[in-house]
């Protein structure tokens, strides 16, 4: 059978895009191929012990499966707007519609833009709002996206795509099972877990891309009450530091009342943060550094593996007393090896700024006997940035890239915005309009 559209990956970007597409083109044959399992089987068996059990032949259960890379957990849902990088690929005339559709899906008004930054010494503080959705709430959101898929959409789990080729009449996909699938149009929504697959695919199809400057670092976890109010000025405190030629650093992805989660990465694993079913009394925050010295996937893979082995296959690298303020030097030394001296120097400067209190005091009060735990390694932005034009199109006819795989910016709202943006552009290009969008009061077309 020849499909009209195939989406690779069943994350939020593909699910919302396929749902809208199936409404605008009811006759189109649409297939979604997902490497991981179904939504019901997303739990991470290594979470409690904070190690990776390398549990599944079909990949990491945290990042792979129906619902995408965090569907087994709850999440922070950023409020609008979508990032300027994501919106740069959405034509101006449909941006309001993108916001309308996401607002309807999330059941809330996007409101005015809330993202802003201002300096505190040499540190910049970024403001934006985010709400926590627990696992059941996030699961309900994914279930809603699944329910929006019309009968013309087939979703197959445990269906990893191994390779893609382009022929005169479209694309031929080879699945890991050996099966071949043909399609006229192909959308890559492979997220962060598909980073090796997407590089191979872009190389074989002739799509140019650049490597991102990877973020590496650690996660600090302590009782929520130990963090200072000046540090926790919002749900996810984002302090960014510019270190000149050395690079940049930041605090990000704070899970206030959340958990540390192991994420499989190559032959090792790294620490991420997530929420489950209720708030705990601890909080974890990522401290990340970004150097212009590029690290290949293999180097990152090796670094993670080395840190894992040296820490006895545990994400817990050590702990420091919170009494009198945790020592930045001890935290720095808890990582057995850094990817480079530059990364280590950047982390030393970040720790000075936010832990030693030179710019912001991360920990306010300290109670004798309490500790700050150090988890690592932490890795982010390890996937490529493909060259894309408006509508998330590549230079290869019929090939688009959405969600985290577009490499611009990550997060659920960004993934949803790119999926909706892609579907709206596609519906206009094919002359098929998405009815409910057109009737929504904010819609520029309705006006
Ligand atoms: C632990 C954790 C916590 C997070 N917390 C937050 C948060 O609080 N807030 C937030 O906004 N974001 C969070 N994120 C990020 C968020 O989950 C992603 O940005 C978002 O899911 C991206 O959506 P996507 O559709 O682009 O891709 P993904 O959700 O990554 O989905 C991609 C899918 O493609 C599949 N795939 C990959 N390669 C292939 C292949 N070759 N064949 C078939 N299928 C393939 C994968 O199995 C995966 O299911 C978190 C991520 C993790 C891992």
Short mmCIF file of C-alpha atoms and ligand atoms in Angstrom, two decimals:
data_model
loop_
_atom_site.label_atom_id
_atom_site.label_comp_id
_atom_site.label_asym_id
_atom_site.label_seq_id
_atom_site.Cartn_x
_atom_site.Cartn_y
_atom_site.Cartn_z
CA UNK A 1 0.00 0.00 0.00
CA UNK A 2 1.13 3.55 -0.76
CA UNK A 3 0.45 6.00 2.06
CA UNK A 4 -0.22 9.68 1.42
CA UNK A 5 1.56 10.73 4.62
CA UNK A 6 3.80 8.89 7.06
CA UNK A 7 4.84 10.41 10.39
CA UNK A 8 7.87 8.86 12.11
CA UNK A 9 7.45 9.14 15.89
CA UNK A 10 4.23 9.41 17.91
CA UNK A 11 5.18 12.34 20.14
CA UNK A 12 2.93 15.37 20.71
CA UNK A 13 4.17 17.06 17.50
CA UNK A 14 3.19 14.17 15.22
CA UNK A 15 -0.03 13.36 17.07
CA UNK A 16 -1.48 16.86 16.84
CA UNK A 17 -0.26 17.31 13.24
CA UNK A 18 -1.75 13.99 12.11
CA UNK A 19 -5.06 14.74 13.87
CA UNK A 20 -5.45 18.11 12.16
CA UNK A 21 -4.32 16.71 8.82
CA UNK A 22 -6.91 13.92 9.03
CA UNK A 23 -9.61 16.57 9.52
CA UNK A 24 -8.49 18.75 6.63
CA UNK A 25 -7.99 15.76 4.30
CA UNK A 26 -10.51 13.09 5.37
CA UNK A 27 -9.65 10.95 2.36
CA UNK A 28 -5.90 10.85 2.94
CA UNK A 29 -4.23 7.64 4.12
CA UNK A 30 -2.05 8.55 7.09
CA UNK A 31 0.31 6.30 9.02
CA UNK A 32 2.20 7.00 12.26
CA UNK A 33 5.15 4.71 13.01
CA UNK A 34 6.38 4.65 16.61
CA UNK A 35 9.50 2.78 17.72
CA UNK A 36 8.41 2.40 21.36
CA UNK A 37 5.41 0.75 23.03
CA UNK A 38 1.88 1.86 23.77
CA UNK A 39 0.94 4.60 26.22
CA UNK A 40 -0.03 2.04 28.88
CA UNK A 41 3.50 0.59 29.01
CA UNK A 42 5.56 3.71 29.57
CA UNK A 43 6.81 3.31 33.18
CA UNK A 44 10.57 3.46 33.78
CA UNK A 45 11.71 0.45 35.84
CA UNK A 46 14.99 2.19 36.78
CA UNK A 47 13.43 5.30 38.27
CA UNK A 48 13.35 4.27 41.92
CA UNK A 49 16.96 3.11 41.98
CA UNK A 50 18.04 6.00 39.78
CA UNK A 51 19.94 3.72 37.46
CA UNK A 52 19.13 2.60 33.95
CA UNK A 53 18.15 -1.04 33.60
CA UNK A 54 18.51 -1.00 29.81
CA UNK A 55 15.07 -2.53 29.88
CA UNK A 56 13.77 -2.63 26.40
CA UNK A 57 14.83 -3.82 23.00
CA UNK A 58 12.75 -1.05 21.51
CA UNK A 59 14.68 1.65 23.36
CA UNK A 60 14.36 3.78 26.48
CA UNK A 61 10.85 3.64 27.94
CA UNK A 62 11.26 7.17 29.26
CA UNK A 63 11.87 8.78 25.89
CA UNK A 64 10.30 6.29 23.48
CA UNK A 65 6.70 5.24 23.02
CA UNK A 66 3.27 6.55 22.09
CA UNK A 67 2.86 10.05 23.52
CA UNK A 68 6.54 10.87 23.04
CA UNK A 69 9.52 11.52 25.21
CA UNK A 70 7.88 12.27 28.52
CA UNK A 71 4.45 10.64 28.31
CA UNK A 72 5.28 8.29 31.17
CA UNK A 73 5.47 11.26 33.54
CA UNK A 74 3.87 14.53 34.38
CA UNK A 75 5.36 17.72 33.05
CA UNK A 76 5.61 21.43 33.31
CA UNK A 77 3.43 22.96 30.65
CA UNK A 78 4.75 26.34 29.59
CA UNK A 79 2.20 28.99 28.83
CA UNK A 80 2.35 30.78 25.53
CA UNK A 81 3.84 32.11 23.43
CA UNK A 82 5.69 29.43 21.54
CA UNK A 83 9.38 30.30 21.25
CA UNK A 84 10.41 32.78 18.59
CA UNK A 85 12.57 30.06 16.98
CA UNK A 86 9.57 27.76 16.52
CA UNK A 87 7.32 30.61 15.35
CA UNK A 88 9.94 31.71 12.82
CA UNK A 89 8.89 28.71 10.71
CA UNK A 90 5.15 29.40 11.06
CA UNK A 91 3.79 31.98 8.57
CA UNK A 92 2.63 35.16 10.31
CA UNK A 93 -0.95 34.77 8.99
CA UNK A 94 -1.53 31.47 10.80
CA UNK A 95 0.22 32.20 14.12
CA UNK A 96 -3.02 33.21 15.86
CA UNK A 97 -4.62 29.98 14.69
CA UNK A 98 -1.71 28.01 16.11
CA UNK A 99 -2.30 29.65 19.49
CA UNK A 100 -6.08 29.10 19.24
CA UNK A 101 -5.76 25.39 18.59
CA UNK A 102 -3.29 24.85 21.42
CA UNK A 103 -5.40 26.96 23.79
CA UNK A 104 -8.45 24.83 22.93
CA UNK A 105 -6.48 21.64 23.47
CA UNK A 106 -5.09 22.75 26.83
CA UNK A 107 -8.37 24.35 27.86
CA UNK A 108 -6.94 27.74 28.68
CA UNK A 109 -6.47 31.16 27.20
CA UNK A 110 -2.90 31.81 26.03
CA UNK A 111 -3.06 35.41 27.33
CA UNK A 112 -0.43 38.01 26.53
CA UNK A 113 3.21 37.05 26.01
CA UNK A 114 4.83 36.54 29.38
CA UNK A 115 8.41 35.75 28.47
CA UNK A 116 10.88 38.43 29.46
CA UNK A 117 14.46 38.68 30.62
CA UNK A 118 16.28 41.15 32.77
CA UNK A 119 19.80 41.32 34.18
CA UNK A 120 20.78 40.74 37.80
CA UNK A 121 24.48 41.66 37.81
CA UNK A 122 26.02 39.57 35.03
CA UNK A 123 23.22 37.02 35.31
CA UNK A 124 20.04 37.28 33.24
CA UNK A 125 16.80 36.13 34.78
CA UNK A 126 14.13 34.84 32.43
CA UNK A 127 10.44 35.06 33.27
CA UNK A 128 7.72 32.83 31.95
CA UNK A 129 4.80 30.92 33.41
CA UNK A 130 4.52 27.15 33.55
CA UNK A 131 2.00 24.85 35.23
CA UNK A 132 2.66 21.33 36.44
CA UNK A 133 0.56 18.56 34.94
CA UNK A 134 0.85 15.29 36.85
CA UNK A 135 1.17 11.97 35.05
CA UNK A 136 -2.57 11.31 34.89
CA UNK A 137 -3.25 14.82 33.55
CA UNK A 138 -0.53 14.58 30.94
CA UNK A 139 -1.76 11.08 30.04
CA UNK A 140 -5.25 12.54 29.56
CA UNK A 141 -3.82 15.16 27.20
CA UNK A 142 -2.12 12.48 25.11
CA UNK A 143 -5.33 10.41 25.15
CA UNK A 144 -7.15 13.47 23.83
CA UNK A 145 -4.65 13.81 20.98
CA UNK A 146 -5.07 10.11 20.20
CA UNK A 147 -8.88 10.47 20.21
CA UNK A 148 -8.57 13.29 17.66
CA UNK A 149 -7.00 10.94 15.13
CA UNK A 150 -9.69 10.03 12.64
CA UNK A 151 -10.24 6.53 11.25
CA UNK A 152 -8.05 7.38 8.29
CA UNK A 153 -5.02 7.43 10.60
CA UNK A 154 -3.26 4.20 11.50
CA UNK A 155 -0.90 4.26 14.49
CA UNK A 156 1.58 1.40 14.89
CA UNK A 157 3.68 1.06 18.03
CA UNK A 158 6.85 -1.11 18.21
CA UNK A 159 7.49 -0.08 14.62
CA UNK A 160 10.95 1.49 14.50
CA UNK A 161 12.03 2.89 11.16
CA UNK A 162 15.58 1.83 10.32
CA UNK A 163 16.21 3.79 7.12
CA UNK A 164 14.59 6.06 4.54
CA UNK A 165 15.23 6.35 0.82
CA UNK A 166 13.80 8.76 -1.72
CA UNK A 167 12.61 7.51 -5.08
CA UNK A 168 10.88 9.13 -8.05
CA UNK A 169 7.43 8.68 -6.51
CA UNK A 170 8.14 9.42 -2.89
CA UNK A 171 9.84 7.77 0.05
CA UNK A 172 10.55 4.14 0.86
CA UNK A 173 10.97 3.31 4.54
CA UNK A 174 12.61 0.18 5.83
CA UNK A 175 11.33 -0.84 9.25
CA UNK A 176 13.52 -2.64 11.80
CA UNK A 177 11.23 -5.65 11.28
CA UNK A 178 12.24 -5.75 7.60
CA UNK A 179 8.86 -4.51 6.34
CA UNK A 180 8.90 -1.79 3.68
CA UNK A 181 6.50 1.17 3.66
CA UNK A 182 5.97 3.66 0.82
CA UNK A 183 4.66 7.20 1.16
CA UNK A 184 4.31 10.35 -0.91
CA UNK A 185 5.03 12.70 1.99
CA UNK A 186 7.14 12.11 5.07
CA UNK A 187 7.17 13.98 8.38
CA UNK A 188 9.99 13.34 10.88
CA UNK A 189 8.79 13.81 14.45
CA UNK A 190 11.50 11.68 16.03
CA UNK A 191 12.30 13.96 18.98
CA UNK A 192 15.49 13.73 20.97
CA UNK A 193 15.61 9.93 21.17
CA UNK A 194 15.83 9.75 17.37
CA UNK A 195 19.01 11.85 17.21
CA UNK A 196 21.16 9.16 15.61
CA UNK A 197 18.41 8.07 13.23
CA UNK A 198 17.75 11.62 12.07
CA UNK A 199 21.43 12.32 11.34
CA UNK A 200 21.58 9.15 9.21
CA UNK A 201 18.34 10.07 7.45
CA UNK A 202 19.37 13.67 6.75
CA UNK A 203 22.73 12.45 5.41
CA UNK A 204 21.14 9.88 3.12
CA UNK A 205 18.50 12.28 1.79
CA UNK A 206 20.88 15.24 1.37
CA UNK A 207 19.42 17.63 3.95
CA UNK A 208 22.02 19.91 5.49
CA UNK A 209 22.24 20.43 9.24
CA UNK A 210 24.59 21.77 11.87
CA UNK A 211 25.42 20.29 15.25
CA UNK A 212 24.07 22.10 18.30
CA UNK A 213 26.34 23.27 21.09
CA UNK A 214 25.43 20.60 23.60
CA UNK A 215 24.48 21.38 27.19
CA UNK A 216 26.19 19.22 29.80
CA UNK A 217 25.98 19.42 33.55
CA UNK A 218 24.49 18.09 36.76
CA UNK A 219 21.26 18.14 38.76
CA UNK A 220 21.12 19.29 42.36
CA UNK A 221 18.38 17.93 44.60
CA UNK A 222 17.45 19.18 48.06
CA UNK A 223 14.42 19.57 50.27
CA UNK A 224 12.30 22.24 48.61
CA UNK A 225 12.40 24.43 51.73
CA UNK A 226 16.19 24.75 51.46
CA UNK A 227 16.06 26.69 48.19
CA UNK A 228 15.96 30.44 48.64
CA UNK A 229 13.08 32.60 47.49
CA UNK A 230 15.45 34.76 45.45
CA UNK A 231 16.41 31.66 43.49
CA UNK A 232 12.90 30.24 43.18
CA UNK A 233 11.31 33.39 41.79
CA UNK A 234 9.20 31.23 39.41
CA UNK A 235 8.26 27.55 38.97
CA UNK A 236 11.29 26.91 36.77
CA UNK A 237 13.99 29.47 37.66
CA UNK A 238 16.08 30.24 34.60
CA UNK A 239 19.28 32.13 35.31
CA UNK A 240 21.57 32.53 32.31
CA UNK A 241 25.23 33.53 32.54
CA UNK A 242 27.39 34.71 29.66
CA UNK A 243 31.03 33.71 30.17
CA UNK A 244 32.40 35.46 27.08
CA UNK A 245 34.60 33.29 24.86
CA UNK A 246 34.33 30.37 27.26
CA UNK A 247 30.61 29.89 26.57
CA UNK A 248 27.33 30.21 28.48
CA UNK A 249 25.62 28.49 31.36
CA UNK A 250 22.17 28.32 32.92
CA UNK A 251 19.89 26.79 35.47
CA UNK A 252 16.87 25.13 33.90
CA UNK A 253 14.24 22.39 33.98
CA UNK A 254 13.63 22.68 37.70
CA UNK A 255 11.24 20.09 39.05
CA UNK A 256 9.76 21.59 42.20
CA UNK A 257 8.46 18.58 44.09
CA UNK A 258 9.54 16.31 41.22
CA UNK A 259 11.81 13.31 40.67
CA UNK A 260 15.15 12.39 39.12
CA UNK A 261 14.71 10.07 36.14
CA UNK A 262 17.38 8.02 34.32
CA UNK A 263 17.35 8.47 30.54
CA UNK A 264 19.11 5.92 28.36
CA UNK A 265 21.80 7.49 26.19
CA UNK A 266 23.98 5.33 23.94
CA UNK A 267 25.68 2.79 26.18
CA UNK A 268 25.00 4.79 29.31
CA UNK A 269 22.35 7.00 30.84
CA UNK A 270 21.88 10.51 32.21
CA UNK A 271 19.74 12.33 34.76
CA UNK A 272 16.56 14.19 33.81
CA UNK A 273 13.75 15.58 35.92
CA UNK A 274 10.03 14.80 35.86
CA UNK A 275 6.84 14.68 37.89
CA UNK A 276 4.77 11.63 38.75
CA UNK A 277 1.51 11.61 40.67
CA UNK A 278 1.94 14.19 43.39
CA UNK A 279 4.48 16.61 44.78
CA UNK A 280 7.34 15.26 46.89
CA UNK A 281 9.14 17.46 49.45
CA UNK A 282 12.31 17.58 47.32
CA UNK A 283 13.18 19.64 44.28
CA UNK A 284 15.78 19.10 41.59
CA UNK A 285 17.31 21.69 39.28
CA UNK A 286 19.62 21.26 36.29
CA UNK A 287 22.83 23.30 36.12
CA UNK A 288 24.06 23.21 32.55
CA UNK A 289 26.99 24.66 30.60
CA UNK A 290 27.36 25.22 26.88
CA UNK A 291 30.73 25.62 25.20
CA UNK A 292 31.45 26.43 21.57
CA UNK A 293 33.73 23.39 21.67
CA UNK A 294 31.46 20.88 19.92
CA UNK A 295 31.02 17.40 21.35
CA UNK A 296 30.02 14.54 19.07
CA UNK A 297 27.32 12.04 20.07
CA UNK A 298 30.08 9.49 20.56
CA UNK A 299 32.01 11.77 22.93
CA UNK A 300 28.86 12.47 24.95
CA UNK A 301 27.99 8.82 24.97
CA UNK A 302 31.48 7.98 26.26
CA UNK A 303 31.34 10.72 28.90
CA UNK A 304 27.99 9.45 30.24
CA UNK A 305 29.23 5.89 30.29
CA UNK A 306 32.44 6.86 32.09
CA UNK A 307 30.59 8.85 34.75
CA UNK A 308 28.10 5.98 35.19
CA UNK A 309 30.88 3.43 35.71
CA UNK A 310 32.78 5.67 38.14
CA UNK A 311 29.61 6.25 40.16
CA UNK A 312 28.80 2.52 40.41
CA UNK A 313 26.01 2.72 37.78
CA UNK A 314 24.15 5.26 39.86
CA UNK A 315 23.02 8.75 38.98
CA UNK A 316 23.86 9.86 42.52
CA UNK A 317 27.39 11.30 42.36
CA UNK A 318 27.60 12.50 45.93
CA UNK A 319 26.16 14.90 48.46
CA UNK A 320 27.23 17.99 50.33
CA UNK A 321 26.04 19.39 53.59
CA UNK A 322 23.56 22.22 53.26
CA UNK A 323 24.78 23.68 56.52
CA UNK A 324 26.46 27.05 55.96
CA UNK A 325 25.82 26.72 52.20
CA UNK A 326 26.97 23.75 50.10
CA UNK A 327 30.53 23.95 48.77
CA UNK A 328 30.77 24.76 45.06
CA UNK A 329 34.22 23.12 44.91
CA UNK A 330 32.92 19.84 46.35
CA UNK A 331 30.03 19.83 43.87
CA UNK A 332 32.44 20.43 40.97
CA UNK A 333 34.73 17.63 42.13
CA UNK A 334 31.87 15.14 42.47
CA UNK A 335 31.84 14.68 38.68
CA UNK A 336 34.69 12.18 38.08
CA UNK A 337 35.55 13.63 34.67
CA UNK A 338 34.27 16.52 32.56
CA UNK A 339 34.02 16.36 28.76
CA UNK A 340 36.71 19.08 28.57
CA UNK A 341 38.54 21.61 30.79
CA UNK A 342 36.39 24.31 29.24
CA UNK A 343 33.19 22.62 30.41
CA UNK A 344 34.65 22.22 33.88
CA UNK A 345 35.67 25.91 34.03
CA UNK A 346 32.21 26.98 32.90
CA UNK A 347 30.60 24.88 35.62
CA UNK A 348 32.98 26.33 38.21
CA UNK A 349 31.84 29.83 37.20
CA UNK A 350 28.15 28.88 37.23
CA UNK A 351 28.48 27.30 40.68
CA UNK A 352 30.24 30.44 41.89
CA UNK A 353 27.41 32.59 40.55
CA UNK A 354 24.42 30.65 41.85
CA UNK A 355 25.61 28.26 44.58
CA UNK A 356 28.47 30.19 46.19
CA UNK A 357 26.13 33.17 46.07
CA UNK A 358 28.18 35.62 43.97
CA UNK A 359 25.09 36.58 41.94
CA UNK A 360 22.16 34.70 43.41
CA UNK A 361 21.96 32.58 46.54
CA UNK A 362 20.40 29.27 45.53
CA UNK A 363 20.14 27.95 49.07
CA UNK A 364 18.76 30.25 51.72
CA UNK A 365 18.27 28.75 55.13
CA UNK A 366 20.27 25.68 56.11
CA UNK A 367 19.31 23.11 58.66
CA UNK A 368 22.01 21.02 60.37
CA UNK A 369 22.10 17.45 59.07
CA UNK A 370 20.46 18.21 55.73
CA UNK A 371 22.21 17.56 52.44
CA UNK A 372 22.18 18.65 48.84
CA UNK A 373 22.45 15.64 46.54
CA UNK A 374 24.40 15.80 43.30
CA UNK A 375 23.14 13.78 40.34
CA UNK A 376 24.70 13.41 36.96
CA UNK A 377 25.63 13.36 34.23
CA UNK A 378 22.99 15.63 32.68
CA UNK A 379 22.87 16.21 28.93
CA UNK A 380 20.65 18.31 26.67
CA UNK A 381 20.55 19.65 23.10
CA UNK A 382 22.45 16.69 21.70
CA UNK A 383 20.46 16.52 18.48
CA UNK A 384 21.20 18.30 15.16
CA UNK A 385 19.63 21.47 13.76
CA UNK A 386 18.43 20.72 10.22
CA UNK A 387 18.06 23.46 7.67
CA UNK A 388 14.33 24.22 7.44
CA UNK A 389 12.15 26.77 5.67
CA UNK A 390 8.66 28.09 6.47
CA UNK A 391 6.22 25.33 7.26
CA UNK A 392 9.02 23.10 8.67
CA UNK A 393 9.95 22.02 5.12
CA UNK A 394 13.35 20.65 4.11
CA UNK A 395 14.95 21.10 0.69
CA UNK A 396 13.74 17.58 -0.21
CA UNK A 397 10.27 17.74 -1.73
CA UNK A 398 7.67 16.18 0.55
CA UNK A 399 9.96 15.96 3.61
CA UNK A 400 9.23 17.99 6.77
CA UNK A 401 10.63 17.93 10.31
CA UNK A 402 8.61 18.93 13.39
CA UNK A 403 8.91 18.98 17.18
CA UNK A 404 12.22 18.55 18.99
CA UNK A 405 13.66 16.98 15.83
CA UNK A 406 13.43 20.41 14.15
CA UNK A 407 16.24 21.28 16.57
CA UNK A 408 15.09 24.82 17.30
CA UNK A 409 13.71 24.64 20.77
CA UNK A 410 12.40 21.82 22.93
CA UNK A 411 9.34 21.28 25.10
CA UNK A 412 5.77 20.10 24.76
CA UNK A 413 4.27 23.45 23.83
CA UNK A 414 6.97 23.96 21.19
CA UNK A 415 6.31 20.48 19.80
CA UNK A 416 2.56 21.15 19.67
CA UNK A 417 3.09 24.55 18.05
CA UNK A 418 5.30 23.11 15.32
CA UNK A 419 2.84 20.27 14.66
CA UNK A 420 -0.09 22.68 14.36
CA UNK A 421 1.98 25.12 12.27
CA UNK A 422 2.97 22.33 9.90
CA UNK A 423 -0.65 21.08 9.56
CA UNK A 424 -2.00 24.58 8.85
CA UNK A 425 0.64 25.23 6.19
CA UNK A 426 -0.06 21.82 4.66
CA UNK A 427 -3.82 22.42 4.65
CA UNK A 428 -3.37 25.74 2.87
CA UNK A 429 -0.89 24.22 0.39
CA UNK A 430 -3.31 21.44 -0.50
CA UNK A 431 -6.34 23.77 -0.54
CA UNK A 432 -8.00 21.82 2.28
CA UNK A 433 -9.04 23.97 5.23
CA UNK A 434 -9.38 22.93 8.84
CA UNK A 435 -13.01 23.76 9.68
CA UNK A 436 -12.99 24.37 13.41
CA UNK A 437 -9.95 26.58 13.12
CA UNK A 438 -11.68 28.79 10.63
CA UNK A 439 -14.69 29.31 12.84
CA UNK A 440 -12.74 30.18 15.96
CA UNK A 441 -13.17 33.87 16.91
CA UNK A 442 -9.44 34.67 17.10
CA UNK A 443 -8.75 33.14 13.73
CA UNK A 444 -7.45 35.60 11.17
CA UNK A 445 -9.29 33.64 8.44
CA UNK A 446 -12.59 33.77 10.36
CA UNK A 447 -12.22 37.53 10.60
C1 LIG B 1 12.12 13.06 31.51
C2 LIG B 1 11.65 14.21 30.64
C3 LIG B 1 10.99 15.28 31.22
C4 LIG B 1 10.52 16.32 30.41
N1 LIG B 1 9.85 17.34 31.01
C5 LIG B 1 9.33 18.31 30.24
C6 LIG B 1 8.56 19.35 30.84
O1 LIG B 1 8.37 19.38 32.05
N2 LIG B 1 8.04 20.31 30.03
C7 LIG B 1 8.23 20.30 28.67
O2 LIG B 1 7.72 21.19 27.98
N3 LIG B 1 8.96 19.33 28.08
C8 LIG B 1 9.51 18.35 28.83
N4 LIG B 1 10.26 17.37 28.25
C9 LIG B 1 10.52 17.46 26.80
C10 LIG B 1 9.28 17.03 26.00
O3 LIG B 1 8.88 15.75 26.40
C11 LIG B 1 9.64 17.05 24.52
O4 LIG B 1 10.10 18.34 24.17
C12 LIG B 1 8.44 16.71 23.64
O5 LIG B 1 7.90 15.46 23.98
C13 LIG B 1 8.88 16.69 22.18
O6 LIG B 1 7.85 16.19 21.39
P1 LIG B 1 8.14 15.59 19.94
O7 LIG B 1 6.81 15.22 19.40
O8 LIG B 1 8.98 16.51 19.18
O9 LIG B 1 9.04 14.30 20.14
P2 LIG B 1 9.09 13.19 21.27
O10 LIG B 1 8.09 13.44 22.32
O11 LIG B 1 10.50 13.06 21.65
O12 LIG B 1 8.63 11.88 20.47
C14 LIG B 1 9.42 11.35 19.47
C15 LIG B 1 9.00 9.92 19.25
O13 LIG B 1 9.67 9.44 18.08
C16 LIG B 1 9.97 8.07 18.28
N5 LIG B 1 11.06 7.69 17.37
C17 LIG B 1 12.35 8.13 17.39
N6 LIG B 1 13.04 7.54 16.40
C18 LIG B 1 12.19 6.71 15.76
C19 LIG B 1 12.32 5.81 14.66
N7 LIG B 1 13.48 5.64 14.01
N8 LIG B 1 11.22 5.10 14.25
C20 LIG B 1 10.02 5.27 14.88
N9 LIG B 1 9.85 6.09 15.95
C21 LIG B 1 10.92 6.80 16.37
C22 LIG B 1 10.37 8.00 19.74
O14 LIG B 1 10.22 6.69 20.23
C23 LIG B 1 9.43 8.99 20.40
O15 LIG B 1 8.29 8.39 20.96
C24 LIG B 1 10.74 16.30 29.01
C25 LIG B 1 11.41 15.22 28.43
C26 LIG B 1 11.85 14.17 29.23
C27 LIG B 1 12.55 13.00 28.59
#
